[in-house]
mmCIF file of C-alpha atoms in Angstrom:
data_model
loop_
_atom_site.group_PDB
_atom_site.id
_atom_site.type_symbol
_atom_site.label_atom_id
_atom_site.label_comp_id
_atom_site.label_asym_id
_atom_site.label_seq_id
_atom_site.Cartn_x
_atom_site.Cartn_y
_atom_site.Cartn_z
ATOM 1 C CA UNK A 1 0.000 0.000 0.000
ATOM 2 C CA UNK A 2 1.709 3.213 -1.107
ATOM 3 C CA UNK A 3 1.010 6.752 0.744
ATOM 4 C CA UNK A 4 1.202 9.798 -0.806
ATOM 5 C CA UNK A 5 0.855 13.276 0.829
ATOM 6 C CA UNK A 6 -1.528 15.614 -0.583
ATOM 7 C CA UNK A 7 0.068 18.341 -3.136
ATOM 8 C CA UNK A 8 -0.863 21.096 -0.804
ATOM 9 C CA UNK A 9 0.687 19.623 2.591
ATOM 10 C CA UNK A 10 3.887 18.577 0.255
ATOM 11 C CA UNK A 11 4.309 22.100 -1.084
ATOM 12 C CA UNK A 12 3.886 23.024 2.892
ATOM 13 C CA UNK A 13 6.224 20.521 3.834
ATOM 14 C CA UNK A 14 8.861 21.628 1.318
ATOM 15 C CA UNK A 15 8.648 25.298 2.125
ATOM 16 C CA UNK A 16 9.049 24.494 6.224
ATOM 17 C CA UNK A 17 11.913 22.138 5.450
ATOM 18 C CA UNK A 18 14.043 24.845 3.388
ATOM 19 C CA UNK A 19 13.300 27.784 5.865
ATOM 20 C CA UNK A 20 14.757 25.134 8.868
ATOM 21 C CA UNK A 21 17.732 24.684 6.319
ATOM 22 C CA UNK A 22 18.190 28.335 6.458
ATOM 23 C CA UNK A 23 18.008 28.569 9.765
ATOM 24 C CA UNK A 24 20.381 26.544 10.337
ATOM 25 C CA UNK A 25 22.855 27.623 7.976
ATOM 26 C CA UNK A 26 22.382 30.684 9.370
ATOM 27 C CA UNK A 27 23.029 29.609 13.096
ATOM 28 C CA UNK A 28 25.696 27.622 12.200
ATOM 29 C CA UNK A 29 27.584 30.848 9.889
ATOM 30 C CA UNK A 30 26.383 32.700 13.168
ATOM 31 C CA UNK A 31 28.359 31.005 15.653
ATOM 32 C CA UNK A 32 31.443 30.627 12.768
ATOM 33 C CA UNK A 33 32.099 34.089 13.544
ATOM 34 C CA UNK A 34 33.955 33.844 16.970
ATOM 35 C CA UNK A 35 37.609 35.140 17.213
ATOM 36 C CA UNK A 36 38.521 31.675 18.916
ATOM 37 C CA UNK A 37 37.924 30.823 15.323
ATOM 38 C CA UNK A 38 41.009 32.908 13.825
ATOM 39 C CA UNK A 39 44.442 32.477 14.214
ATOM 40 C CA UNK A 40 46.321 34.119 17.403
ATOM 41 C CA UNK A 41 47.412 38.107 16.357
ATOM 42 C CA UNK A 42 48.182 41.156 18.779
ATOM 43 C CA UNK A 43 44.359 41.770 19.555
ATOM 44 C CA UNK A 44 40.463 41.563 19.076
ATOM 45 C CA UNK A 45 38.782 44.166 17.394
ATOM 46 C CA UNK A 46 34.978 44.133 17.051
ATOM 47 C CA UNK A 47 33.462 45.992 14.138
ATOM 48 C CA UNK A 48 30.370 47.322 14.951
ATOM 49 C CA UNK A 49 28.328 49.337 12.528
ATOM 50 C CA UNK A 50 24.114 49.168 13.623
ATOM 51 C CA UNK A 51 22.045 52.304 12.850
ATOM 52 C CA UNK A 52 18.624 53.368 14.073
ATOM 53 C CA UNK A 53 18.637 56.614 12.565
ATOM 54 C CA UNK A 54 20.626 58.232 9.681
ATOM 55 C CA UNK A 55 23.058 55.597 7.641
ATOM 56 C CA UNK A 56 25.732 56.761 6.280
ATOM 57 C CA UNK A 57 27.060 56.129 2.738
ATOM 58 C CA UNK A 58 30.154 55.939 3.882
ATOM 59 C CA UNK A 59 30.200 52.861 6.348
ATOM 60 C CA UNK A 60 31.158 50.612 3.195
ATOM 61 C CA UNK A 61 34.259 52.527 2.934
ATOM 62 C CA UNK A 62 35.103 52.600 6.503
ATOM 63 C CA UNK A 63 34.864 49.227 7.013
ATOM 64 C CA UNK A 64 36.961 48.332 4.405
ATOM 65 C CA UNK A 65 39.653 50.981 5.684
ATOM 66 C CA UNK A 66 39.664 48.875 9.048
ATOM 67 C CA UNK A 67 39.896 45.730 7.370
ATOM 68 C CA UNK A 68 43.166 47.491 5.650
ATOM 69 C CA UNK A 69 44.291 48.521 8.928
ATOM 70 C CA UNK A 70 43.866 44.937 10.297
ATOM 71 C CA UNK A 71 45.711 43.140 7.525
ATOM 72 C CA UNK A 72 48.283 45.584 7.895
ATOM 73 C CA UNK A 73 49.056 45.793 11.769
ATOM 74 C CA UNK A 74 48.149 42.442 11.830
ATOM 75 C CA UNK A 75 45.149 42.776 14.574
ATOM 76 C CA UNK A 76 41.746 40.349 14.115
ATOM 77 C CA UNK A 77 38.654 42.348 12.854
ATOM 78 C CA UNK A 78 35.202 40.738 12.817
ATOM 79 C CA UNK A 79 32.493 43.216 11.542
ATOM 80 C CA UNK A 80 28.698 42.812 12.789
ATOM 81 C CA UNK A 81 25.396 44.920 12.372
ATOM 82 C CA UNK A 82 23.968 42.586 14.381
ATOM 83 C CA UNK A 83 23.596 43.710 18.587
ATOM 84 C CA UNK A 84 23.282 40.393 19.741
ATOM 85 C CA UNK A 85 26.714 40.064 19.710
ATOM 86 C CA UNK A 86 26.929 42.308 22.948
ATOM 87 C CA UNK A 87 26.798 39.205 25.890
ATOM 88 C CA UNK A 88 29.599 38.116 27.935
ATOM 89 C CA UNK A 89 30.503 35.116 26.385
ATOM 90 C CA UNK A 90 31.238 36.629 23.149
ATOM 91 C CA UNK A 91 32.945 39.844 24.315
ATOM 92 C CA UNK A 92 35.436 37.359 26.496
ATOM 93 C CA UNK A 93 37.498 37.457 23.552
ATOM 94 C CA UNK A 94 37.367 40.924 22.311
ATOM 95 C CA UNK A 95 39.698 43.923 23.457
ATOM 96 C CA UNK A 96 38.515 46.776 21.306
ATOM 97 C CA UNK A 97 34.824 47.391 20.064
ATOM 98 C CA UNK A 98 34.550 50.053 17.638
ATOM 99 C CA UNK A 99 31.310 52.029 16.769
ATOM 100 C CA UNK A 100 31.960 53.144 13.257
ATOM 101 C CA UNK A 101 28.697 55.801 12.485
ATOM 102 C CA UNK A 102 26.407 54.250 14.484
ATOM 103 C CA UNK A 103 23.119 56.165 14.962
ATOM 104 C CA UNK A 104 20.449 55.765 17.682
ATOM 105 C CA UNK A 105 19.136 53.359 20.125
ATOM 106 C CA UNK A 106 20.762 50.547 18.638
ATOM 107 C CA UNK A 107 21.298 48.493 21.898
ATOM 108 C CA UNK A 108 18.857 46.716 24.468
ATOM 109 C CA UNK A 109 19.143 46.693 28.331
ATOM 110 C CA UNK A 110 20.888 43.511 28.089
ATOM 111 C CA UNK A 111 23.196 44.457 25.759
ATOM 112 C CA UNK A 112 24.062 47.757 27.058
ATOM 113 C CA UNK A 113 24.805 45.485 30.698
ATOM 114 C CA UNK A 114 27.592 43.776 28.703
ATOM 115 C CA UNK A 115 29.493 46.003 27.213
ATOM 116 C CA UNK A 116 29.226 48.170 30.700
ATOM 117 C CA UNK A 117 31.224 44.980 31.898
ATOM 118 C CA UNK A 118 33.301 44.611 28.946
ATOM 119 C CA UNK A 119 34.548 48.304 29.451
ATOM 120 C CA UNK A 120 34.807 48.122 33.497
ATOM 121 C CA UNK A 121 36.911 44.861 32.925
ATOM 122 C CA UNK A 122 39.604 47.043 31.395
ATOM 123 C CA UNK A 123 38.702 46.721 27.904
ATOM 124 C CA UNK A 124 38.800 49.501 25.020
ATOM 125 C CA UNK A 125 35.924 51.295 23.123
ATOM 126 C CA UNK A 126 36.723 53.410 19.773
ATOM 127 C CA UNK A 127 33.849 55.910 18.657
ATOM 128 C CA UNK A 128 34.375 57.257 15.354
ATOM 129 C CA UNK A 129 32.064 60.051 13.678
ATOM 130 C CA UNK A 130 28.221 59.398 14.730
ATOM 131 C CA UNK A 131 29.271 57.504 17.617
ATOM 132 C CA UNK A 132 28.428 60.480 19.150
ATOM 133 C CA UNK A 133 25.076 60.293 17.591
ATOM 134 C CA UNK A 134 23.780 57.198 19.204
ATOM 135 C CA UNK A 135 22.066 56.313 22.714
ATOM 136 C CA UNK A 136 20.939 59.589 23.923
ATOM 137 C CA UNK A 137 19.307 57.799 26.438
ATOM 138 C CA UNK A 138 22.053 56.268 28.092
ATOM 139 C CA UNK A 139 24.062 58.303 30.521
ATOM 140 C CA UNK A 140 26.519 55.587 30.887
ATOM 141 C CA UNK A 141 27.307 55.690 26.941
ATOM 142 C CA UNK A 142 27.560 59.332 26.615
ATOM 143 C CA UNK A 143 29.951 59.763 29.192
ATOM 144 C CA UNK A 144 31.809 56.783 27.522
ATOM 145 C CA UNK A 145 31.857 58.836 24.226
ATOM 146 C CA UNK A 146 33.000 61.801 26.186
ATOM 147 C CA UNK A 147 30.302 64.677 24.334
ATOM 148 C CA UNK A 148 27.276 64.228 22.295
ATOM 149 C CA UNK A 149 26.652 65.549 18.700
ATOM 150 C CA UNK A 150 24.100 68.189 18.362
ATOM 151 C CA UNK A 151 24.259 69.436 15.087
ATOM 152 C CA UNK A 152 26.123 70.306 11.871
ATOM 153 C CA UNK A 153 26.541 72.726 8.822
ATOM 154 C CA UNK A 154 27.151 71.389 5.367
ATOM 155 C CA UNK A 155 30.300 69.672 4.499
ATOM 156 C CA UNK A 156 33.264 71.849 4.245
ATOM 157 C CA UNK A 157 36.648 72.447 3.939
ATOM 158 C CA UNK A 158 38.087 73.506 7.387
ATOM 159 C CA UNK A 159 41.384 73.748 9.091
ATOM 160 C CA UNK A 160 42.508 70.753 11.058
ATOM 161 C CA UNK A 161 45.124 71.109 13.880
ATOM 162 C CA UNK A 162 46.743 68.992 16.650
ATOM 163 C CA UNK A 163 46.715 70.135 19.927
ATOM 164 C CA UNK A 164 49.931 70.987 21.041
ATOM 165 C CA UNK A 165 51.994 69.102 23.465
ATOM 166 C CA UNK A 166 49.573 65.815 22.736
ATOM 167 C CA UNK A 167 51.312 62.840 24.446
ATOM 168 C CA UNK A 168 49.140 61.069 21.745
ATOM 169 C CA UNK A 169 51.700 58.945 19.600
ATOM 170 C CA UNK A 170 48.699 57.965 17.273
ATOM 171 C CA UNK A 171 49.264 61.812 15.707
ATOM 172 C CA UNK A 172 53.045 61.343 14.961
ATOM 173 C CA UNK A 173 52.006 61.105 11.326
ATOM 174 C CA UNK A 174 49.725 64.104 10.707
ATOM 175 C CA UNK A 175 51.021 68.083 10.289
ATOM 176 C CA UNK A 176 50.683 70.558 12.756
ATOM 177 C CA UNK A 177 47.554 71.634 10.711
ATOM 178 C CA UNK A 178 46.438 70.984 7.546
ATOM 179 C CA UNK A 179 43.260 71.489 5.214
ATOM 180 C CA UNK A 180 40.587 68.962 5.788
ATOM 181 C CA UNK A 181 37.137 68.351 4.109
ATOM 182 C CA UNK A 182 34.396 66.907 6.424
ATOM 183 C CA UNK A 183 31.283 67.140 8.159
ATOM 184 C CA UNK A 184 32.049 69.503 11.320
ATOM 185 C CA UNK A 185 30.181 68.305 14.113
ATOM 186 C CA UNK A 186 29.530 70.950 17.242
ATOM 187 C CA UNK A 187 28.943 68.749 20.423
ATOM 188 C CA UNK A 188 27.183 69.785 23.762
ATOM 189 C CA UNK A 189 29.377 70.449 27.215
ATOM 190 C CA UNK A 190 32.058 68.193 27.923
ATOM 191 C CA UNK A 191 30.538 65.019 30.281
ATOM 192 C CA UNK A 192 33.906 63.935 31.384
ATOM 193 C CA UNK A 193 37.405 64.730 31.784
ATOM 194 C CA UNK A 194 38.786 64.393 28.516
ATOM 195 C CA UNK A 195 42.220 64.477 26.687
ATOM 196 C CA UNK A 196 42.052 66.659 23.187
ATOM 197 C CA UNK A 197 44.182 65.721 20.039
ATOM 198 C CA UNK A 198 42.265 67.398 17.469
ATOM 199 C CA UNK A 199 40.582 70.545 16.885
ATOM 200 C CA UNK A 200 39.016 72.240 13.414
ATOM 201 C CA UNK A 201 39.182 76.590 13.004
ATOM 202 C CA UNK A 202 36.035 77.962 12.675
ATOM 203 C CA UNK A 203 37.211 80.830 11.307
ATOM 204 C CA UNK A 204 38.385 78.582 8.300
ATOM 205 C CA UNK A 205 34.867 77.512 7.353
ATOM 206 C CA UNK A 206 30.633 78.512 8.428
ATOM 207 C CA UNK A 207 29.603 77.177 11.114
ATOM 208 C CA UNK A 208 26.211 77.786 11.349
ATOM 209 C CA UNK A 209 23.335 75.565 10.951
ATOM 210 C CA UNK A 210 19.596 75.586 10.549
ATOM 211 C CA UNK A 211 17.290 72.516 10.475
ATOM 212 C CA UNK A 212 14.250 74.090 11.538
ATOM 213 C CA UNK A 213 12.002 73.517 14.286
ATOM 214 C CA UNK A 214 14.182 75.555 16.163
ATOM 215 C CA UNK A 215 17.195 73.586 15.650
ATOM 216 C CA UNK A 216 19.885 75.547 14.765
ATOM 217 C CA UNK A 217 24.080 75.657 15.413
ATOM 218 C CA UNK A 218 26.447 78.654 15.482
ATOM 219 C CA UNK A 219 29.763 76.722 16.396
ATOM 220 C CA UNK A 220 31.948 76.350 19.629
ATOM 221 C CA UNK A 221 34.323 79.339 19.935
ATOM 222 C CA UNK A 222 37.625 79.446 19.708
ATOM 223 C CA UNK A 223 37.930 75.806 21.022
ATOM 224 C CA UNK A 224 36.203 73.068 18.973
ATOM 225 C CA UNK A 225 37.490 69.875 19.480
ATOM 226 C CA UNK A 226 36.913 67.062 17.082
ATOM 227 C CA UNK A 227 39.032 64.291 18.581
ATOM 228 C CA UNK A 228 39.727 62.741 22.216
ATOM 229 C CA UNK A 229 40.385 59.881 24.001
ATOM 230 C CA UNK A 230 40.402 59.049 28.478
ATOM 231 C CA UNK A 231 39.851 56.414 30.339
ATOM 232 C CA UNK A 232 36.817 55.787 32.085
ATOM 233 C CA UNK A 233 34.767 53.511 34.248
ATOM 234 C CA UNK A 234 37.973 50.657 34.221
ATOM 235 C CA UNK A 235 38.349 50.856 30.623
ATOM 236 C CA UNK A 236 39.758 53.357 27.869
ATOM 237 C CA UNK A 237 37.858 55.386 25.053
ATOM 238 C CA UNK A 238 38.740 57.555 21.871
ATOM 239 C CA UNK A 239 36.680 59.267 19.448
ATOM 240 C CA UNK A 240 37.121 60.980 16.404
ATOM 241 C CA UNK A 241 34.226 62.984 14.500
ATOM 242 C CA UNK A 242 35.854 62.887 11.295
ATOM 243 C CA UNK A 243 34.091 60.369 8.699
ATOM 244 C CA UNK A 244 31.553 61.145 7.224
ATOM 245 C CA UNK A 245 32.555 60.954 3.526
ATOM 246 C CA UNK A 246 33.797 58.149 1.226
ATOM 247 C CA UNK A 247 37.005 59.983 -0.104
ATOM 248 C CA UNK A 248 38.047 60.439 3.654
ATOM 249 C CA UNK A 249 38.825 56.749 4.600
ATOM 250 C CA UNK A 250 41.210 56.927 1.700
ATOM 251 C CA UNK A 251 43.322 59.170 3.678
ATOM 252 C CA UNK A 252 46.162 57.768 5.568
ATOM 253 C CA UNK A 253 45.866 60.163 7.771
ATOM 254 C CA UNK A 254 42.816 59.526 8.847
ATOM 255 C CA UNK A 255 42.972 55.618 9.049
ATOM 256 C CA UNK A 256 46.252 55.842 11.023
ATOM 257 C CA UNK A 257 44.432 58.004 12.917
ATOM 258 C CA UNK A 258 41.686 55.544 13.544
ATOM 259 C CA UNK A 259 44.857 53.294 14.191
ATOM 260 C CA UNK A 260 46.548 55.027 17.141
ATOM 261 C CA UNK A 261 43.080 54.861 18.874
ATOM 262 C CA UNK A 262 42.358 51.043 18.172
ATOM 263 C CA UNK A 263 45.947 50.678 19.000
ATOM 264 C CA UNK A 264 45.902 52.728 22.796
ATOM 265 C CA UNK A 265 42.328 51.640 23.805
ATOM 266 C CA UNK A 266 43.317 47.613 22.958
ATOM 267 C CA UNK A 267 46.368 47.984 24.737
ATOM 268 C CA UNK A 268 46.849 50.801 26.970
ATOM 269 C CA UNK A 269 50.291 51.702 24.684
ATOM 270 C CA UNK A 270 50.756 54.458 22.394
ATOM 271 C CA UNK A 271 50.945 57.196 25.226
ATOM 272 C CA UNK A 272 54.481 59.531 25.258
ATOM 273 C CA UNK A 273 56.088 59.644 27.911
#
């Protein structure tokens, strides 16, 4: 006696079989991803690029700058939209998580718990451009950042600087000031004590902004910063503002930039004495 199933429970049967395939596959790619999976190099780097607001263009290109970088200082990068990643058991093996233009709420309680642990066990964060512009609602992350973005004109050219006397080896490669197109971010009042590396002239381009509805931006003064790093809460944070363009991340200066942070907040190094 033969049995047949009927067309329509076959077609059903088909269709729930391939999506548990997928699944799988996709569990099983999922948990392929750990750095105990990669060879042994100088240290962990995280990649983590999640928006809940604006996206920038330019993530593509900044990823594959950092990918650069790791190839050639010979550090393991794993990149992940994904904010499940943020538990205990997969940060064990990270030293550096970098926010590369993230935007918004873009973690849960749960995940915000972890990397408060990851960071208190001495561990490194790197913030670069709308890092600053993400998780308004979490004290504990803005103070991590160091200042939050509140607004900025159109892209321009302005004049970059160093601060002077930066113990900052990270910087050793960049002039004393130089001409630098960007997005110039003004940020509100400092939340923490912070050390200053970079700074942008506002004399050198228009600072002034208007979104409407009463959201507008006239600069800083004489001091805008636009890059810092400190340590805080057991751990050790930089930011940068500057990336928000494609051509940018094919500057050397900026990705060794990017560099001396990844390099000091991994490993503490990188400070002159």
């Amino acid at each position: 006696m033969s049995f047949s199933l009927p067309r329509f429970a076959y077609k059903g049967w088909l269709l729930s079989f391939v999506v548990l395939a997928l699944s799988t596959a996709t569990v099983q790619k999922s948990h392929a991803t750990g750095f105990d999976t990669l060879p042994k190099k100088q240290f962990n780097v995280l990649l983590f690029t999640k928006t809940a607001g604006w996206h920038h263009k330019s993530q593509t290109e900044g990823v594959k700058a950092l990918e650069g970088l790791a190839d050639k200082h010979f550090f393991n990068l794993i990149w992940h939209e994904e904010s499940h990643y943020f538990n205990d058991d997969y940060l064990k093996n990270v030293d550096v998580v970098v926010f590369l233009s993230t935007t918004g709420d873009i973690l849960n309680p749960k995940e915000q718990a972890a990397l408060e642990r990851f960071v208190k066990a001495g561990k490194g964060f790197v913030g670069i451009h709308s890092a600053s512009d993400t998780e308004y609602d979490w004290p504990w992350y803005q103070k991590l950042v160091g200042r939050t973005f509140n607004i900025h004109p159109v892209i321009q050219t302005g004049v970059l600087s160093k601060v002077p006397n930066t113990r900052f080896i990270g910087l050793n490669h960049m002039p004393q000031e130089m001409l630098w197109t960007d997005e110039w971010y003004e940020f509100g009042p400092e939340l923490t004590k912070l050390n200053y590396l970079l700074t942008v002239d506002e004399q050198s381009y228009n600072p002034t902004a208007d979104w409407g509805n009463n959201k507008t931006g006239s600069g800083m003064g004489a001091f805008h910063p636009i890059s810092w790093y400190h340590n805080y809460d057991g751990g050790r944070s930089f930011y940068t503002a500057l990336g928000h363009t494609n051509a940018v991340y094919k500057s050397e200066f900026l990705t060794e930039h990017i560099y001396g942070g990844i390099y000091w907040a991994a490993t503490g190094k990188g400070l002159k004495k």
